[in-house]
XYZ file of C-alpha atoms in Angstrom:
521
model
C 0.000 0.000 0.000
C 1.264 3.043 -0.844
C 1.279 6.163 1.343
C 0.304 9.555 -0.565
C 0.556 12.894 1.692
C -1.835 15.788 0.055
C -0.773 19.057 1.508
C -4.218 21.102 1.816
C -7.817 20.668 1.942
C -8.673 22.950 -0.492
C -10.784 22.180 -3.725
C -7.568 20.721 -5.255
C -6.261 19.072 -2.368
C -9.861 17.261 -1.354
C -10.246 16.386 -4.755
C -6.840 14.322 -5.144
C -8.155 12.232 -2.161
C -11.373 11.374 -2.960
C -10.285 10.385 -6.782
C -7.388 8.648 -5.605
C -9.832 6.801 -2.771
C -12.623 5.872 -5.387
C -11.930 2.148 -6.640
C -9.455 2.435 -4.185
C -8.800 -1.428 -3.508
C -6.853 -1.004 -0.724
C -3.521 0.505 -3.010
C -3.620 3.589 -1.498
C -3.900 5.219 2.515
C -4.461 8.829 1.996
C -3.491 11.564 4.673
C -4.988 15.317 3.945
C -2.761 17.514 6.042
C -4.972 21.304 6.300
C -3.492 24.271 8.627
C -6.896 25.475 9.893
C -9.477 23.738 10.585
C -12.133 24.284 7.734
C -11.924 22.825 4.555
C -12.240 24.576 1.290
C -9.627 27.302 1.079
C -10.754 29.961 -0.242
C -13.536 28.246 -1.345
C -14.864 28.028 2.503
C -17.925 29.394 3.724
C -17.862 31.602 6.850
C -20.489 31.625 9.414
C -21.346 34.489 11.333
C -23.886 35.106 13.416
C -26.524 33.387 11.646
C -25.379 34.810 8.405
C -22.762 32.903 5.896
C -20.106 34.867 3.590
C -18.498 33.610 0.424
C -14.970 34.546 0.143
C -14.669 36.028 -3.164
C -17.489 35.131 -4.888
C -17.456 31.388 -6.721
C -19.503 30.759 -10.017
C -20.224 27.019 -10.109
C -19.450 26.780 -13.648
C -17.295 24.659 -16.160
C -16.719 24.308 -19.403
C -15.395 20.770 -18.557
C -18.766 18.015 -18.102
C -16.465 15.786 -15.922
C -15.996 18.616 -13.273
C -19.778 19.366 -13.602
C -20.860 16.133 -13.559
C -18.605 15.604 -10.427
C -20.434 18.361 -8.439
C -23.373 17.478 -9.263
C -23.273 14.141 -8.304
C -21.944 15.466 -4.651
C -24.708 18.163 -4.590
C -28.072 17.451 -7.182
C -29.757 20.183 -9.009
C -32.763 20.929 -7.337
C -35.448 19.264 -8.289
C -35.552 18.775 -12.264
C -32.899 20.470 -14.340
C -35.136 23.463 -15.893
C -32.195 25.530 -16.771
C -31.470 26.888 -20.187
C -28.318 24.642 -21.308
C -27.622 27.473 -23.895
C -27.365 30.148 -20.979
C -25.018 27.579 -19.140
C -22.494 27.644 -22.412
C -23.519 23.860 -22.590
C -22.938 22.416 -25.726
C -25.113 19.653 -24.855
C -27.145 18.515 -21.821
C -25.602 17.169 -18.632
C -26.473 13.544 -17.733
C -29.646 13.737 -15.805
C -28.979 12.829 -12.246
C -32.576 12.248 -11.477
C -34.688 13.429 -9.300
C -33.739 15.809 -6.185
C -32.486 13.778 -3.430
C -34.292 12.971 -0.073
C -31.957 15.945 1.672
C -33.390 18.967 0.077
C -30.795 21.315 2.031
C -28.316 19.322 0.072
C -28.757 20.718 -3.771
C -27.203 22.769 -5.686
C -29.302 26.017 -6.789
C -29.656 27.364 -10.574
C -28.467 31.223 -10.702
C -29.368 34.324 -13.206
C -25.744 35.519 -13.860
C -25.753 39.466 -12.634
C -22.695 40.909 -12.118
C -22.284 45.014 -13.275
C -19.600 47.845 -13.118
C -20.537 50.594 -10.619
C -18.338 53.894 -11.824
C -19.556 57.305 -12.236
C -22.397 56.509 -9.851
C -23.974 54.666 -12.997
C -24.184 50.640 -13.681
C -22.635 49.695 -16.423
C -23.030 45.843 -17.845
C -20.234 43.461 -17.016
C -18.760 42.526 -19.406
C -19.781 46.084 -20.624
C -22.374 45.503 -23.448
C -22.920 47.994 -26.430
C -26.111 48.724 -25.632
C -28.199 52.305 -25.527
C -28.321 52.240 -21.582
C -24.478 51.733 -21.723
C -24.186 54.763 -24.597
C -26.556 56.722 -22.069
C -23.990 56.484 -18.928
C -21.262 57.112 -20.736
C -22.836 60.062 -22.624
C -22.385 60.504 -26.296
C -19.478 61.966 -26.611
C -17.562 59.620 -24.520
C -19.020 56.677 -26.485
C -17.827 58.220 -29.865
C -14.343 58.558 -28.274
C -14.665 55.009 -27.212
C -15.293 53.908 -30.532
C -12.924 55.128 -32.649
C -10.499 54.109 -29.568
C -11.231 51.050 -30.753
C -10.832 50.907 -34.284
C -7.435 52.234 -33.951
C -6.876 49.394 -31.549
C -8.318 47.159 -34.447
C -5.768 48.442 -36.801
C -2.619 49.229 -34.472
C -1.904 46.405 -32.715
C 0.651 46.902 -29.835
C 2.990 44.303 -28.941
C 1.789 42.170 -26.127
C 4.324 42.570 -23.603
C 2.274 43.622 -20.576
C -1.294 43.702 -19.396
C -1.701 46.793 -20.212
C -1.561 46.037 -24.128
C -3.153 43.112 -23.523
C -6.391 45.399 -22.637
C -5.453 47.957 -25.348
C -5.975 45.315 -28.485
C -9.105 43.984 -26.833
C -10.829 46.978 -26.129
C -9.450 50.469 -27.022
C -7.432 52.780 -24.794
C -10.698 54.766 -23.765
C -12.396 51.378 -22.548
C -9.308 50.563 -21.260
C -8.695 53.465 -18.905
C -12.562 53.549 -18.173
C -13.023 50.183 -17.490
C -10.044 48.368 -16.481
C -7.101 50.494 -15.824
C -8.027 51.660 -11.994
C -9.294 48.389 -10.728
C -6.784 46.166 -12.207
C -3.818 48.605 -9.997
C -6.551 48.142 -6.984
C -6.419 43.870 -7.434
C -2.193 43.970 -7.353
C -0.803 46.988 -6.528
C 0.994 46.988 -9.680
C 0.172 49.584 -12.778
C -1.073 47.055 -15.627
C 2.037 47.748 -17.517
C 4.551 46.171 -14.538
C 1.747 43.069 -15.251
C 2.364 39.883 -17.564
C 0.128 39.461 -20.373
C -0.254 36.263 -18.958
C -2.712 36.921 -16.700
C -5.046 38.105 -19.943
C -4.304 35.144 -21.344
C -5.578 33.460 -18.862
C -8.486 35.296 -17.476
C -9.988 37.570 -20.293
C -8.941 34.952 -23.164
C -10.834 35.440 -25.842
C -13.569 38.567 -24.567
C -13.203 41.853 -26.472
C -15.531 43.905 -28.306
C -16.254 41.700 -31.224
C -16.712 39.124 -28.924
C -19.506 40.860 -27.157
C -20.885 42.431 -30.356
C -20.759 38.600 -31.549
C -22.640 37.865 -28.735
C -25.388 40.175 -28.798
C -26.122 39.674 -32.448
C -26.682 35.874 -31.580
C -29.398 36.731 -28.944
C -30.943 39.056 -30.837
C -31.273 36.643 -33.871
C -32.225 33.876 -31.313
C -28.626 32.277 -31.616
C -26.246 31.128 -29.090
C -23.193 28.979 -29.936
C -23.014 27.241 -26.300
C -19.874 25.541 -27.556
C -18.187 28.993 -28.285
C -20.016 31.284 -25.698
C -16.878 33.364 -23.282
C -17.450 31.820 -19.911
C -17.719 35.570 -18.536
C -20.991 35.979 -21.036
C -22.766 32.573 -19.562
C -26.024 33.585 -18.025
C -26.673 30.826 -15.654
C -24.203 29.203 -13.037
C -24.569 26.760 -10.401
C -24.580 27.375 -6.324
C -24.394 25.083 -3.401
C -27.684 26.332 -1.265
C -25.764 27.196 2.019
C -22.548 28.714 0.069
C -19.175 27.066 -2.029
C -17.803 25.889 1.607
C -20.541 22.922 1.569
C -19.744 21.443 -1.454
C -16.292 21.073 -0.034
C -17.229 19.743 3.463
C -19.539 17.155 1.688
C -16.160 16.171 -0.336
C -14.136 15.930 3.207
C -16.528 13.918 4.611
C -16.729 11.770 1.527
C -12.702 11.256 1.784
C -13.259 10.027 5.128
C -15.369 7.492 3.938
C -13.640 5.981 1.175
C -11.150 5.411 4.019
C -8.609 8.358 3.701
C -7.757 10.639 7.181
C -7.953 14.335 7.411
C -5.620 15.830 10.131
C -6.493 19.648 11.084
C -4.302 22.365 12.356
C -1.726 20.517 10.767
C 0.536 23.439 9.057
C 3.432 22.348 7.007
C 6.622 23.883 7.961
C 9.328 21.643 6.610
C 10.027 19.125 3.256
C 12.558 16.638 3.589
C 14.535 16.010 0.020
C 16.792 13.074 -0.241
C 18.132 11.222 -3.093
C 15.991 13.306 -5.125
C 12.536 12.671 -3.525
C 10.380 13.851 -0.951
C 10.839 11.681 2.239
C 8.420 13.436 4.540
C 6.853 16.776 5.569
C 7.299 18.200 9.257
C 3.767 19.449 10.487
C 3.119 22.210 13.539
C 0.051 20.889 15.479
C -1.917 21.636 18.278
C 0.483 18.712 20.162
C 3.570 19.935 18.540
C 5.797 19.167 15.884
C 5.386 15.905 13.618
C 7.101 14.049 11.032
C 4.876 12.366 8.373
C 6.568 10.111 6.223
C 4.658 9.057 2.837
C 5.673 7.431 -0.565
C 3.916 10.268 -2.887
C 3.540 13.965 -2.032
C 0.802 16.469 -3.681
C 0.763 19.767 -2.149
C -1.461 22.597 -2.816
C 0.518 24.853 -0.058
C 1.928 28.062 -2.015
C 5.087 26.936 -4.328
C 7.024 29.819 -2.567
C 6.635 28.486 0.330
C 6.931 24.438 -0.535
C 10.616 25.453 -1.872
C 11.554 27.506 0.928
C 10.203 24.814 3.512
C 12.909 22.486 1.774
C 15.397 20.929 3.745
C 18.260 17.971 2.923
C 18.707 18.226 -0.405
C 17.524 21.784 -1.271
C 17.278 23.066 -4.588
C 19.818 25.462 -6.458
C 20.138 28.681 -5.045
C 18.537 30.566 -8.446
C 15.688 27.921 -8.196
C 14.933 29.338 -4.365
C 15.444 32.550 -5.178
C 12.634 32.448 -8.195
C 10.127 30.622 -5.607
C 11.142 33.280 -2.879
C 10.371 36.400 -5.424
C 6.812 34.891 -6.348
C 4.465 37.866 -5.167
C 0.852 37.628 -3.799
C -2.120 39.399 -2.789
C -3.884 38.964 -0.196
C -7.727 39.498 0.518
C -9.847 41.181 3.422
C -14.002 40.778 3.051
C -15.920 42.988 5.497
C -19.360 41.632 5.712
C -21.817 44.385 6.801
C -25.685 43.202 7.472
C -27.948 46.472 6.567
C -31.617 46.723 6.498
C -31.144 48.305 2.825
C -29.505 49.117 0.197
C -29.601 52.981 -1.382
C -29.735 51.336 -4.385
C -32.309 51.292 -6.792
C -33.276 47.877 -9.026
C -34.394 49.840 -12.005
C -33.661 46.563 -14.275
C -36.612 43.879 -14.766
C -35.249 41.040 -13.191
C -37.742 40.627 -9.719
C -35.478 39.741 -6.296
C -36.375 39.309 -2.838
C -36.954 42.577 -1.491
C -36.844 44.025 -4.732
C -32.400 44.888 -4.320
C -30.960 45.519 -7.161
C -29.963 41.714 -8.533
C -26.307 41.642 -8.711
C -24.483 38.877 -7.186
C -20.949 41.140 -7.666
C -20.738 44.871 -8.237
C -16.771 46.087 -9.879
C -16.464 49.420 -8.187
C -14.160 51.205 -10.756
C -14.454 54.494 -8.765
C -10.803 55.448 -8.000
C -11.154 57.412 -5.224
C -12.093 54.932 -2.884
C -9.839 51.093 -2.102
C -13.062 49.161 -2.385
C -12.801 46.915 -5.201
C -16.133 44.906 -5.516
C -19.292 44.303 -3.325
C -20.838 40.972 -2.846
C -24.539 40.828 -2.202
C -24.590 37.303 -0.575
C -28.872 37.380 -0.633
C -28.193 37.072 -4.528
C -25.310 34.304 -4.662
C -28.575 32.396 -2.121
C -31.095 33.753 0.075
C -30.189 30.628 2.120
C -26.584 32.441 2.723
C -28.719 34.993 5.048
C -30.534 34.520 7.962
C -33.173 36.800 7.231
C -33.206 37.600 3.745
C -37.052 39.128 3.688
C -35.283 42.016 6.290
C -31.999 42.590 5.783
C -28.855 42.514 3.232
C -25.565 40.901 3.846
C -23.097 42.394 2.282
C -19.469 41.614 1.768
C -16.688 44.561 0.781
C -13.752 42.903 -0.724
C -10.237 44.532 -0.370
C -7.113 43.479 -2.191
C -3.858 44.317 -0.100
C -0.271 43.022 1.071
C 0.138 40.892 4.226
C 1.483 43.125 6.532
C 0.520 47.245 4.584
C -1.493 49.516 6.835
C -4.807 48.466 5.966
C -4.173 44.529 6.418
C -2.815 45.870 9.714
C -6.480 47.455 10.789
C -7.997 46.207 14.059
C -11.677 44.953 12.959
C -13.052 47.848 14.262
C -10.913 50.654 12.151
C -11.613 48.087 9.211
C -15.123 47.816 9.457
C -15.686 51.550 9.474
C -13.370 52.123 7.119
C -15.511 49.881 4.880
C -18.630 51.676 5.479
C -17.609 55.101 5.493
C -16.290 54.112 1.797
C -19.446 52.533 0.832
C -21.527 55.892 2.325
C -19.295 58.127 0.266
C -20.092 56.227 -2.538
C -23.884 56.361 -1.417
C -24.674 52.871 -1.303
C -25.224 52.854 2.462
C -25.775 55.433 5.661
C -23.069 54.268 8.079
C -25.229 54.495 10.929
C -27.491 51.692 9.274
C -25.063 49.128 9.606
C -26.686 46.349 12.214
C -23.808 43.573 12.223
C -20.337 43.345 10.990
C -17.456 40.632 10.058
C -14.154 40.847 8.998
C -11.827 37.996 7.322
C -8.324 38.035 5.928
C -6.826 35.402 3.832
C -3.241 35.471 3.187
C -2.006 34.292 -0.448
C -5.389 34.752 -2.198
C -3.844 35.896 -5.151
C -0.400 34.147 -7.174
C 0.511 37.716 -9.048
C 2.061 37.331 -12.490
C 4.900 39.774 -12.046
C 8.734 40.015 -10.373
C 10.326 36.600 -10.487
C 7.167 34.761 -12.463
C 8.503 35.440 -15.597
C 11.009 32.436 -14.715
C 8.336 30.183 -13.211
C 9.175 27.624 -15.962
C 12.518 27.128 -14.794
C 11.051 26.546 -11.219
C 8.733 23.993 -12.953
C 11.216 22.257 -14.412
C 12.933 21.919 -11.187
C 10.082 20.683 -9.318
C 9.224 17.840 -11.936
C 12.773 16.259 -11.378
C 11.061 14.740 -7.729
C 9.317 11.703 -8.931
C 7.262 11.654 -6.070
C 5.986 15.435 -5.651
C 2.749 16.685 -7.842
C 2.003 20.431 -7.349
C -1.806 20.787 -7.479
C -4.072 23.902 -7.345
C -3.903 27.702 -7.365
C -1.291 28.197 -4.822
C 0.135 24.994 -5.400
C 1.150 26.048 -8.902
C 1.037 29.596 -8.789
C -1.464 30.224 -11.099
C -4.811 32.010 -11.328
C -6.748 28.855 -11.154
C -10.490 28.774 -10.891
C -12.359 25.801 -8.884
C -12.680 23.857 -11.706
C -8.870 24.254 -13.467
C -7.719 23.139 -9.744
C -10.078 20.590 -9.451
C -8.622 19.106 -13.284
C -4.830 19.365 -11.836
C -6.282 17.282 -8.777
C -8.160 14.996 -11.157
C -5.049 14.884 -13.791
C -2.635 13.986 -10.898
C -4.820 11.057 -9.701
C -4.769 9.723 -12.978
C -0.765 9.370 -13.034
C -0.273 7.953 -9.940
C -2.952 5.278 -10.618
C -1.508 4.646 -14.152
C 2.070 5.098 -12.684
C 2.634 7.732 -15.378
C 5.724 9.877 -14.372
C 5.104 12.823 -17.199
C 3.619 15.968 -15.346
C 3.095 17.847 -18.834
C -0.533 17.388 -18.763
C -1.096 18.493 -15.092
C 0.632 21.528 -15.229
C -1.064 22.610 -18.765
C -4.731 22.705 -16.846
C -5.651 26.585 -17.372
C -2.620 26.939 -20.145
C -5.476 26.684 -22.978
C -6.176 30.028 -23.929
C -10.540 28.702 -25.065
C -10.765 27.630 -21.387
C -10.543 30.828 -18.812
C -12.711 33.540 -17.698
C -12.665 37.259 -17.668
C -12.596 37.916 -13.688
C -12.814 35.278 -11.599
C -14.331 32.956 -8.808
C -11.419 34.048 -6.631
């Protein structure tokens, strides 16, 4: 029997277990080591008070059937599927799973896609749509700019050497500095020209004007190419009734009972290399320190911090120093629990309470570090514990570990948060009726300093036999739930097949077809 160590209970890491567990036949004993003790990542949901907050925002979508068909035979639709497969950018129908099952607090919901750009004290589509309400907001002259912005765009290309250019081709300087400019600095602290065009590449693909315009002349001739449709244009997405963090404890517990062992508060501090392999991993615990030997490693931890943990053997100094320089941000969500909102839902789309629908608002205002809102009553009304009354709220802040405003006490971050979201007339401070704050370190691998050698730290990492590096953190890339979930899937496939080559796992989210615009986080 062969002893495999996974290194976080995150999506990627809970995933590896319970593929590697299915069929099992006694080959392999699986130990999840997690630091904290929730599983998830940052795809946990927090309770508070009765209410539950989604950290960042995750779109149960994928353009992959074996991930969807994975969650949804964890977590049913509810009752009958009656949603529109086109909306979903399905090609083709899901296999039906049948009826609902027996636990109805265990389904997965069916969700109207709203997400829009607040800037200018106007809502503007997201992705922004060229349509007369958007021409409106931006007034006439502004849109004529913005158009023959873009046809020079059309005709100039500029090399893509940064993310700034990136934008440029796609959409027009105007649109550019309008849109996507400001709030790209807010997410990493870095002007979009210090910024890989990687990151594009990866996240905004294929979206850009003639995509949208594409896309609006297929609805209005009653058209949709499902197999083509941008994942940031789908109109329907999937949600786990009590938030993305139940999905994931229903996978933990289903680890557990395919035989593999979860050990909380277990934080990896140390690898041990030896004649080229791992050997073990030295844990912190509640009990203090442990030594965990295993045959196969697969660790979602952060990649800088899996190569600076290493000890024995270590790798090269340039190979540490490229894992060292890998930059991050981090993430703080202030969850604020109003009676209402002072904004108005002037579009036809009927919600509880009649708020305006939006599951995220982009705040592109620049005069304020807010970056987006979350209105967890939209994501599910389940998510609040009185969603006739109230509105729970989540302000999400991108930051460094360790800068003045990760450095807040709750209280000077809390009103912080609502004075900014007064200013910007959303709110009256002195409405606010409850209040959470969370940080999460390393929410965020950023695609600048010492990534643009990440392939020679790849290469180094594939010379251990026994190590598979699984995940968002894990392989420093922008992963959504599903891309980790494939690495996870991908990696379970080689060690049952004994295949050594880790080409395929570390090409998940490489396919330029396959990502999305902004992200699950």
């Amino acid at each position: 029997m062969k002893k495999i160590v996974i290194i976080g209970a995150g999506p990627a890491g809970l995933t590896a277990g319970a593929e590697l567990l299915k069929d099992n036949n006694g080959e392999f004993e699986v130990t999840i080591l997690e630091e904290s003790d929730v599983f998830g990542g940052i795809s946990r949901t927090v309770r508070y008070n009765g209410n539950r907050m989604d950290i960042g925002g995750h779109r149960f979508f994928s353009k992959s059937d074996e991930v969807m068909n994975w969650w949804a035979d964890l977590m049913p639709l509810q009752g009958k599927p009656s949603f529109d497969d086109a909306k979903l950018g399905r090609e083709k129908p899901l296999a039906d799973k049948g009826p609902a099952p027996d636990d109805e607090d265990v389904v997965m919901l069916v969700r109207d896609r709203v997400s829009r750009i607040y800037y200018l004290n106007h809502f503007f589509d997201y992705p922004i749509s060229m349509k007369m309400q958007t021409i409106k907001n931006m007034g006439f002259g502004t849109t004529v700019v913005a158009g023959f912005s873009y046809l020079k765009s059309a005709i100039f290309k500029k090399k893509e050497t940064n993310l700034e250019n990136f934008y440029i081709n796609r959409f027009g300087k105007k649109l550019y500095s309008m849109f996507f400019e400001g709030y790209t600095e807010k997410l990493w602290g870095r002007h979009p020209s210090e910024i890989s065009a990687d990151w594009g590449s990866q996240r905004v693909k294929g979206l850009s004007i003639r995509a949208l315009l594409k896309d609006m002349f297929n609805k209005a001739f009653g058209k949709k190419d499902a197999k083509n449709v941008e994942t940031s244009l789908i109109e329907q997405f999937w949600y786990p009734k009590f938030g993305p963090g139940q999905l994931w404890e229903l996978t933990a517990d289903l680890v557990k009972e395919r035989g593999g062992n979860i050990l909380i508060n277990h934080s990896v501090k140390g690898i041990e290399i030896a004649d080229g392999k791992v050997k073990s991993v030295t844990c912190s615990t509640p009990d203090g320190e442990k030594v965990i030997e295993g045959d196969i490693f697969i660790s979602s931890m952060p990649v800088k911090d899996l190569v600076e943990g290493m000890t024995g053997e270590k790798p090269a100094k340039d190979i540490v120093d490229i894992a060292s320089g890998l930059p991050y941000r981090d993430f703080v969500t202030v969850g604020l629990l109003v009676n209402k909102l002072n904004l108005k839902n002037e579009t036809d789309i009927k919600t509880l309470g009649n708020i305006v629908p939006d599951c995220w608002i982009y705040v592109q205002e620049t005069n304020v570090k807010l970056g987006r809102i979350q209105i967890f009553n939209n994501w599910s009304p389940y998510m609040v514990k009185n969603p006739e009354e109230t509105v729970w709220i989540g302000m999400e802040y991108f930051c460094t570990e360790g800068d003045s405003f990760w450095n807040m006490s709750d209280d000077e971050c809390i009103k912080f948060a609502a004075a900014e979201l007064e200013k910007m007339g959303v709110i009256k401070a002195g409405d606010v009726l409850d209040s959470h704050r969370e940080r999460v370190k390393k929410a965020y691998p950023a695609y600048f300093d010492t990534y643009k050698d990440m392939d020679k730290l790849i290469e180094a990492l594939n010379k251990y036999d026994n190590l598979y590096c699984i995940g968002r953190n894990g392989q420093h890339r922008y992963n959504n739930m599903d891309h980790s979930m494939l690495t996870a899937m991908r990696t379970a496939d080689a060690i049952k097949s004994g295949k050594s080559d880790k080409t395929e796992i570390w090409n998940i989210n490489s396919e330029k077809e396959y990502h999305e615009t902004k992200s699950e986080s």
